[in-house]
Coordinates of C-alpha atoms in Angstrom, one line a residue:
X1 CA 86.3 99.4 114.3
X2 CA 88.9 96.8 115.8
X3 CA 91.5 95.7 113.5
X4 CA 90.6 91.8 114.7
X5 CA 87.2 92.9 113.1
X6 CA 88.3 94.4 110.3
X7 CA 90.3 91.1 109.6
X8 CA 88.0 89.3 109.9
X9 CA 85.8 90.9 108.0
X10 CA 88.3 91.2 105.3
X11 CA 88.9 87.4 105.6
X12 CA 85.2 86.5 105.0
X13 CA 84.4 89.0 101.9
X14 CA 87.8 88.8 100.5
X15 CA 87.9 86.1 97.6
X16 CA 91.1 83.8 97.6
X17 CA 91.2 84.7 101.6
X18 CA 87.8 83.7 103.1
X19 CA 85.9 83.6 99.9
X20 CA 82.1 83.9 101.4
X21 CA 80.8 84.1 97.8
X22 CA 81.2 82.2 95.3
X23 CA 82.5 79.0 97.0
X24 CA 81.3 75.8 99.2
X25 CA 83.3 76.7 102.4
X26 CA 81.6 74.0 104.1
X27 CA 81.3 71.5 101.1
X28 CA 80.5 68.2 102.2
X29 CA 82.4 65.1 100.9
X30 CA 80.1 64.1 98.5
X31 CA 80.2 67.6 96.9
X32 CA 83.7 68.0 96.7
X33 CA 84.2 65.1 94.9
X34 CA 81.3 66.0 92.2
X35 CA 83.5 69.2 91.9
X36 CA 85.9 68.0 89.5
X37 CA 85.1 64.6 87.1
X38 CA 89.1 64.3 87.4
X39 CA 89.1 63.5 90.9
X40 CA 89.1 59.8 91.7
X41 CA 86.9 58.9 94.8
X42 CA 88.8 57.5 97.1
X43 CA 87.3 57.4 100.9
X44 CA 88.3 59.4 103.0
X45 CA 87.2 60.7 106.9
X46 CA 84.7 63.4 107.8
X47 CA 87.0 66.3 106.3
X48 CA 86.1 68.1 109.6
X49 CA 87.4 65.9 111.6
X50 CA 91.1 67.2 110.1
X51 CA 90.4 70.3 111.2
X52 CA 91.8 72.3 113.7
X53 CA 89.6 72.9 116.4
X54 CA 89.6 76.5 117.3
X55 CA 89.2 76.6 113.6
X56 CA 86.1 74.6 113.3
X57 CA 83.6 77.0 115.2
X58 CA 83.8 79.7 112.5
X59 CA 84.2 77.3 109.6
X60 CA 80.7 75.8 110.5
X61 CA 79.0 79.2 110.2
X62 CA 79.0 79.2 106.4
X63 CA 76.8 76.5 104.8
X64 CA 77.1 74.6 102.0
X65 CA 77.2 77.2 98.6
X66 CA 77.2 77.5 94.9
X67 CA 80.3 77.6 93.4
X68 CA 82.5 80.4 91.9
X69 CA 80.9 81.7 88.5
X70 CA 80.8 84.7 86.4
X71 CA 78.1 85.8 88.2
X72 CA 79.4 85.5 91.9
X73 CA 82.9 87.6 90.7
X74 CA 80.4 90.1 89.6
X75 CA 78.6 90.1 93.1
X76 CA 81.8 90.5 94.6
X77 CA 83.1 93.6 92.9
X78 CA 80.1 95.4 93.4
X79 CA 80.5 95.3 97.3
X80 CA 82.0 98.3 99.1
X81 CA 85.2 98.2 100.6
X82 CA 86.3 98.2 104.1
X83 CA 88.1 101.5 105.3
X84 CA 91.6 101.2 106.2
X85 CA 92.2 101.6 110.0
X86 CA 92.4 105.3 111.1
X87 CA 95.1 106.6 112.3
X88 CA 97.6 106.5 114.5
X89 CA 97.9 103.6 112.0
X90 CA 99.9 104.5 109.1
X91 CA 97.2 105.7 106.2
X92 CA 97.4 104.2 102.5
X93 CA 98.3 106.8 100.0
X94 CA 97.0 106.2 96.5
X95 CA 99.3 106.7 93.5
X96 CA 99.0 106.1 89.9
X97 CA 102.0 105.3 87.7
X98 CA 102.6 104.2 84.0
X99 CA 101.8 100.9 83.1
X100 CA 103.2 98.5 80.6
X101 CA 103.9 99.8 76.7
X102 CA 100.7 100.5 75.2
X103 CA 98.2 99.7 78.6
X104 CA 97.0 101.6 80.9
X105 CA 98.2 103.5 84.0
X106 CA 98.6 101.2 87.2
X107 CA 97.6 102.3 90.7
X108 CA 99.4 101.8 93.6
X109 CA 98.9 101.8 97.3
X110 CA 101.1 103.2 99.4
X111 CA 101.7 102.7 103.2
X112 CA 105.1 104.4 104.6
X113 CA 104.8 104.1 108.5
X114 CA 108.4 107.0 108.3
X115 CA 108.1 108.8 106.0
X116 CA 110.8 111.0 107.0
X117 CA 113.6 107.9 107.3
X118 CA 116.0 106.9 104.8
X119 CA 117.3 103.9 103.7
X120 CA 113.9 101.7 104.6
X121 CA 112.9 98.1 103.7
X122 CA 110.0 98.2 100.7
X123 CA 107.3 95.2 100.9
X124 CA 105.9 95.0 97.1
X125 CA 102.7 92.9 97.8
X126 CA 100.3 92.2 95.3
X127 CA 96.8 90.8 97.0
X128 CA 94.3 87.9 96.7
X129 CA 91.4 87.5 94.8
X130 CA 91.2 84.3 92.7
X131 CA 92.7 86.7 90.1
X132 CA 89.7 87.8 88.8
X133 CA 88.7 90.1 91.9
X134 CA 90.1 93.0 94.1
X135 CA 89.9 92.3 98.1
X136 CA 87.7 95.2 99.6
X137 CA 89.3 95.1 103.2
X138 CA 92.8 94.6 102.3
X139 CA 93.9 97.9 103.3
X140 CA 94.2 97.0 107.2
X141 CA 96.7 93.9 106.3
X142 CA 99.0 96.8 104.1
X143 CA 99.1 98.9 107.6
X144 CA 99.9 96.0 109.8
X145 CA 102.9 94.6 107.5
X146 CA 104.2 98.5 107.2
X147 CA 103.9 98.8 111.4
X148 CA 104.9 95.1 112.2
X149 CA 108.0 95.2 110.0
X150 CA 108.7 98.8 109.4
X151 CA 108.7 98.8 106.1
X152 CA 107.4 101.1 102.9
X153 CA 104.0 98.7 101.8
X154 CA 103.3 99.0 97.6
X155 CA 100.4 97.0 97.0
X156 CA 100.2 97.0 93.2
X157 CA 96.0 96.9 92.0
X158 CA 96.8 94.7 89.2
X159 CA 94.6 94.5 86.0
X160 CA 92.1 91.4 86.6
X161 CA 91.0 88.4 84.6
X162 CA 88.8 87.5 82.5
X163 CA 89.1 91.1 81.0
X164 CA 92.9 90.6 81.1
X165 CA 94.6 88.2 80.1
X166 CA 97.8 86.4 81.2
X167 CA 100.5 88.2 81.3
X168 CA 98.5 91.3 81.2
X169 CA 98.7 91.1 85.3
X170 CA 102.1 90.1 85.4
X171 CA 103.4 93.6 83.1
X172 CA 101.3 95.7 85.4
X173 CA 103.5 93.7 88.2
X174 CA 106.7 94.2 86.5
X175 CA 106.0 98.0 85.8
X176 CA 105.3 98.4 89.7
X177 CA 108.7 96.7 90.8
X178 CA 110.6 98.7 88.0
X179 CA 108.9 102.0 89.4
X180 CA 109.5 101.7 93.1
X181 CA 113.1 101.0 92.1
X182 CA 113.5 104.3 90.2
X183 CA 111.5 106.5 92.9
X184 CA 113.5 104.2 95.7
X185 CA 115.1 107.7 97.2
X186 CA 111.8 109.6 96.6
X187 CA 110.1 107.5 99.6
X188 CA 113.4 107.1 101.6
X189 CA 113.9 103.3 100.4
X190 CA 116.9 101.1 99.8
X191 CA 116.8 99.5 96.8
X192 CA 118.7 96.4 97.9
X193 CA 115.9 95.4 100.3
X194 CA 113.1 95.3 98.4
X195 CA 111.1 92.4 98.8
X196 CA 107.6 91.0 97.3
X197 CA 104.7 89.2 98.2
X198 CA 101.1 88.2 98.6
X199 CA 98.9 86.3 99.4
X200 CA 96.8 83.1 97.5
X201 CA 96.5 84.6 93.8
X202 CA 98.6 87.5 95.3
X203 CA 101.2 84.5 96.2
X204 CA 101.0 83.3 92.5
X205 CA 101.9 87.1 90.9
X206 CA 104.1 87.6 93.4
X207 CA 106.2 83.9 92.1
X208 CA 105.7 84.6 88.9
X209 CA 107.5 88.0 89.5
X210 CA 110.2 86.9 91.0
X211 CA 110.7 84.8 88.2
X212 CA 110.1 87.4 85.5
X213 CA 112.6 89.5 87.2
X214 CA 115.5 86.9 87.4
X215 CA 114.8 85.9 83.4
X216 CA 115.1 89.5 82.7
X217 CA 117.9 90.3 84.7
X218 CA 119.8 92.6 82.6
X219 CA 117.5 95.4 84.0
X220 CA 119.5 95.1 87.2
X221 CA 116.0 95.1 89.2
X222 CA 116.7 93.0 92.2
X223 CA 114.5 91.6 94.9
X224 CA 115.7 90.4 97.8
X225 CA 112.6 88.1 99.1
X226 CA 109.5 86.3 97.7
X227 CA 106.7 86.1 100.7
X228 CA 104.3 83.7 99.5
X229 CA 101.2 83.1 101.8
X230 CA 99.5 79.8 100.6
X231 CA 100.0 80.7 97.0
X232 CA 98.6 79.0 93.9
X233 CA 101.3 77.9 91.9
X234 CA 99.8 74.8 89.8
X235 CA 96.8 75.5 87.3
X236 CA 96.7 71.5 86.7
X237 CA 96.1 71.2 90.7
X238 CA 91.7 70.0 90.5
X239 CA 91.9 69.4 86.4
X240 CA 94.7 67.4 85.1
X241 CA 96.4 66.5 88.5
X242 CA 93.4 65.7 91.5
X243 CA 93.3 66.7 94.3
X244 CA 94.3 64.6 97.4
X245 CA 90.9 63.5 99.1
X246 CA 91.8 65.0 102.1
X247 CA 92.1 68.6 101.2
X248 CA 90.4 71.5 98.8
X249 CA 86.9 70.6 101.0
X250 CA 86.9 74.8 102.9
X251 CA 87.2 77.8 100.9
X252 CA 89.1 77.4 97.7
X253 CA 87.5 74.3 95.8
X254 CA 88.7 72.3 92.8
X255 CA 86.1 74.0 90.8
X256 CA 87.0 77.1 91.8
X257 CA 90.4 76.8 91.1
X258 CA 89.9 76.1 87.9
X259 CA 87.5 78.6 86.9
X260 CA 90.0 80.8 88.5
X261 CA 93.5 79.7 86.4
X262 CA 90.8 79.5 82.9
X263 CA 90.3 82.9 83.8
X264 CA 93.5 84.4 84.2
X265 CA 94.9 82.5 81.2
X266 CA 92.2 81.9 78.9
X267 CA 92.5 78.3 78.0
X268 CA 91.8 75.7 79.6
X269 CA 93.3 75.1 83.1
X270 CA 95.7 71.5 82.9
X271 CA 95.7 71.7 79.3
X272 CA 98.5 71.0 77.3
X273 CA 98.0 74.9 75.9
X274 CA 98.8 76.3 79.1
X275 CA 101.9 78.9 78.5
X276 CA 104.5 77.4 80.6
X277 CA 105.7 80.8 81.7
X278 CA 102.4 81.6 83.4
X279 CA 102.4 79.0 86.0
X280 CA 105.4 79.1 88.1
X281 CA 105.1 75.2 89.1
X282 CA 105.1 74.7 85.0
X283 CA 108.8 76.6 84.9
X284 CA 111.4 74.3 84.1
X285 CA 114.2 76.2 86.6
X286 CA 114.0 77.6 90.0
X287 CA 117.4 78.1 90.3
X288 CA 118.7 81.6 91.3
X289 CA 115.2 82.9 92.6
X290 CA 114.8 85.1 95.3
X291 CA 115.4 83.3 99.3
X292 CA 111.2 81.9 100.4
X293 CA 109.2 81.9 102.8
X294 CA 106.1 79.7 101.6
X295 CA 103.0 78.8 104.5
X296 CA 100.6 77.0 103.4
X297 CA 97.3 74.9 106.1
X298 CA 97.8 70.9 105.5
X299 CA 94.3 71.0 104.4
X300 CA 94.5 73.7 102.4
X301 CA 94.0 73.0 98.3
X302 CA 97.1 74.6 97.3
X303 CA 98.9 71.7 100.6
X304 CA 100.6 69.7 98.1
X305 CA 102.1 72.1 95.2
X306 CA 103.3 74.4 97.8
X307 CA 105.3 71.7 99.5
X308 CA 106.6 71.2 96.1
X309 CA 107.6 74.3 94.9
X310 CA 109.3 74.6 98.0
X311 CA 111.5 71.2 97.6
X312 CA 112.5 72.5 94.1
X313 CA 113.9 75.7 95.6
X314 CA 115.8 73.8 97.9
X315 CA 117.0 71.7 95.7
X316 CA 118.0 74.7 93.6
X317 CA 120.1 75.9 96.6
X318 CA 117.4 78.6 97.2
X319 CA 116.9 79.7 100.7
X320 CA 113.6 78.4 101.7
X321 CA 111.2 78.2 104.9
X322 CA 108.4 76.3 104.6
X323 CA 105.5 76.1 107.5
X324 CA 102.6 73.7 106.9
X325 CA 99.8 74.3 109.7
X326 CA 98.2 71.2 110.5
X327 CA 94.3 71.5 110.2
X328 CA 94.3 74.5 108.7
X329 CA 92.3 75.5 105.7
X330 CA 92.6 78.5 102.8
X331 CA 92.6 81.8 104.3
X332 CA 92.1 80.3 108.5
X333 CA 94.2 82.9 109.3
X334 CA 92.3 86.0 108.6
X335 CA 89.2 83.7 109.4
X336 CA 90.3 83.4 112.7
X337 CA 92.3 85.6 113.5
X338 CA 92.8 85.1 117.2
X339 CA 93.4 81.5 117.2
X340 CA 96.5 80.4 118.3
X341 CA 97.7 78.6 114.9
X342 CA 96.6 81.9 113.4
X343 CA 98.9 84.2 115.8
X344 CA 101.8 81.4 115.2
X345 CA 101.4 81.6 111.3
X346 CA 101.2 85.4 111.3
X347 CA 104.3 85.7 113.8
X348 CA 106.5 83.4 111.7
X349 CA 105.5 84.7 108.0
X350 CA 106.6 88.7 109.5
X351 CA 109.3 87.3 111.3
X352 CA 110.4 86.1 107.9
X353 CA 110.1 89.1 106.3
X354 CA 111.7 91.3 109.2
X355 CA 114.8 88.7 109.3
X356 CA 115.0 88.8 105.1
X357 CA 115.4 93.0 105.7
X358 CA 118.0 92.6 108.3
X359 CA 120.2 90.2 105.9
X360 CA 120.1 92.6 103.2
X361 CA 121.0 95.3 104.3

């Protein structure tokens, strides 16, 4: 199998990437604005008319759906996963390690493409999956960050919601960070470049880490980098704040999102008994996070709070990139792989990631 077919076959089974199941990809107007009582109906143009068209080919292909339920999460999780690319592609290695006080044992992925080398970059990269799912085909994306940027990949397979609750996800997080810091010279790595990541509800842990790491910083666990691929970072995004008419119509829904945040933090999404800790848009202070790199699609759901979360790190003196693709929707990327704002978007978030190792060293 190609790895532009095993991308895209990961991007249309993997939820919080290409979401298949579950969601109304190809929602019409009039359904996305039934999908939330809180949004105010305010006209807007054909929402395919925004988007970009080497984008709109594929996007067409998947009709109008039901939306994400208990159900569909259980549908997902019962489908086989893709196999990682064979080799000479650096193969994942499976590891389990202790988990928080009193839970269970986390397990790890691991993808060194030297194993023999010292001194290497590690890329801690939790994945996608509208936190209440695992992505089947993520394995090929762990293999082409650890050959594109020659680093040590840890992807960390998280404890999901509803079963766990918030911060059960975020422990199991912590616990991976603090063990590839203590086992740094067991897989050759330097421990002042280690960087994390993720992408869509892998984007959201990987915030909230970097955020849980700098409160608890007398553990002397640095990270060097926060790679957040069109994360979600506002639970009142769809509820309690609605959603611009012009995005939230492909892929990732207003519904879905939250049935997605209720999940992971077992009230209400918006709601006033939201933990504030739990959301990293809800934290009162950005300041002395981790440098950014956030990319988000302009039509994208999550458009509006990425652009601000990236505004308060600046303002914070945080070094940030942001990269808004215009006409691009949630998860176009792995969509489509081989369009061109798909190579561009892709180039720039490794480039990002490759520069970050270089100026930590």
């Amino acid at each position: 199998m190609s790895n532009q077919l095993t991308r895209r076959d990961f991007a249309i089974r993997t939820a919080g990437l290409g979401l298949a199941l579950g969601l109304a990809p190809a929602a019409t107007l009039a359904e996305a604005k039934q999908a939330s009582h809180s949004e105010t109906p305010l006209p807007v143009v054909d929402p395919y008319s925004l988007v970009d068209p080497e984008l709109l080919p594929a996007l067409k292909q998947f009709p109008a759906s039901f939306d994400l339920s208990a159900e569909t999460v259980r549908q997902f999780r019962q489908m086989p996963g893709t196999p990682a690319l064979p080799a000479p592609a650096p193969q994942p290695v499976e590891r389990h390690i202790p988990g928080p006080p009193g839970a269970p044992e986390v397990r790890l992925w691991i993808v060194d493409p030297a194993p023999s080398e010292k001194g290497k970059p590690l890329f801690l990269h939790m994945h996608g999956g509208g936190f209440m799912m695992t992505g089947p085909g993520w394995m090929p994306l762990l293999q082409s960050i650890a050959t594109d940027c020659h680093c040590v990949v840890v992807s960390v397979d998280y404890r999901l919601a509803p079963e766990t609750r918030y911060p059960g996800a975020l422990e199991d997080n912590y616990a991976a960070l603090k063990w590839v810091h203590a086992h740094a010279a067991e897989f050759g790595i330097d421990r002042s470049r280690i960087a994390v990541g993720g992408e869509s509800a892998g984007g959201t842990h990987a915030a909230s880490l970097a955020i849980h790491a700098r409160d608890r910083n007398k553990e002397d666990v640095p990270i060097c980098f926060q790679l957040l691929i069109y994360p979600a970072l506002d639970d009142r995004t769809g509820s309690s704040h609605p959603a611009p008419p012009a995005v939230g119509h492909f892929m990732w829904t207003p519904s879905a999102n939250r049935f997605a945040w209720s999940s992971l933090l077992g009230v209400p999404a918006g709601s006033s008994k939201v933990p504030v800790a739990a959301v990293p848009a809800r934290v009162a202070s950005v300041a002395g996070l981790p440098p950014a790199w956030i990319g988000v699609g302009s039509i994208d759901l999550f458009a509006e709070e990425d652009m601000e979360y990236a505004r308060r790190l600046v303002h914070a003196g945080v070094a940030t990139e942001l990269l808004v693709v215009r006409g691009a929707f949630h998860g176009f990327d792995l969509l489509v792989p081989d369009a061109e704002v798909s190579k561009q978007f892709n180039a720039s978030w490794k480039s990002a990631l490759r520069k970050a190792f270089a100026t930590s060293s």
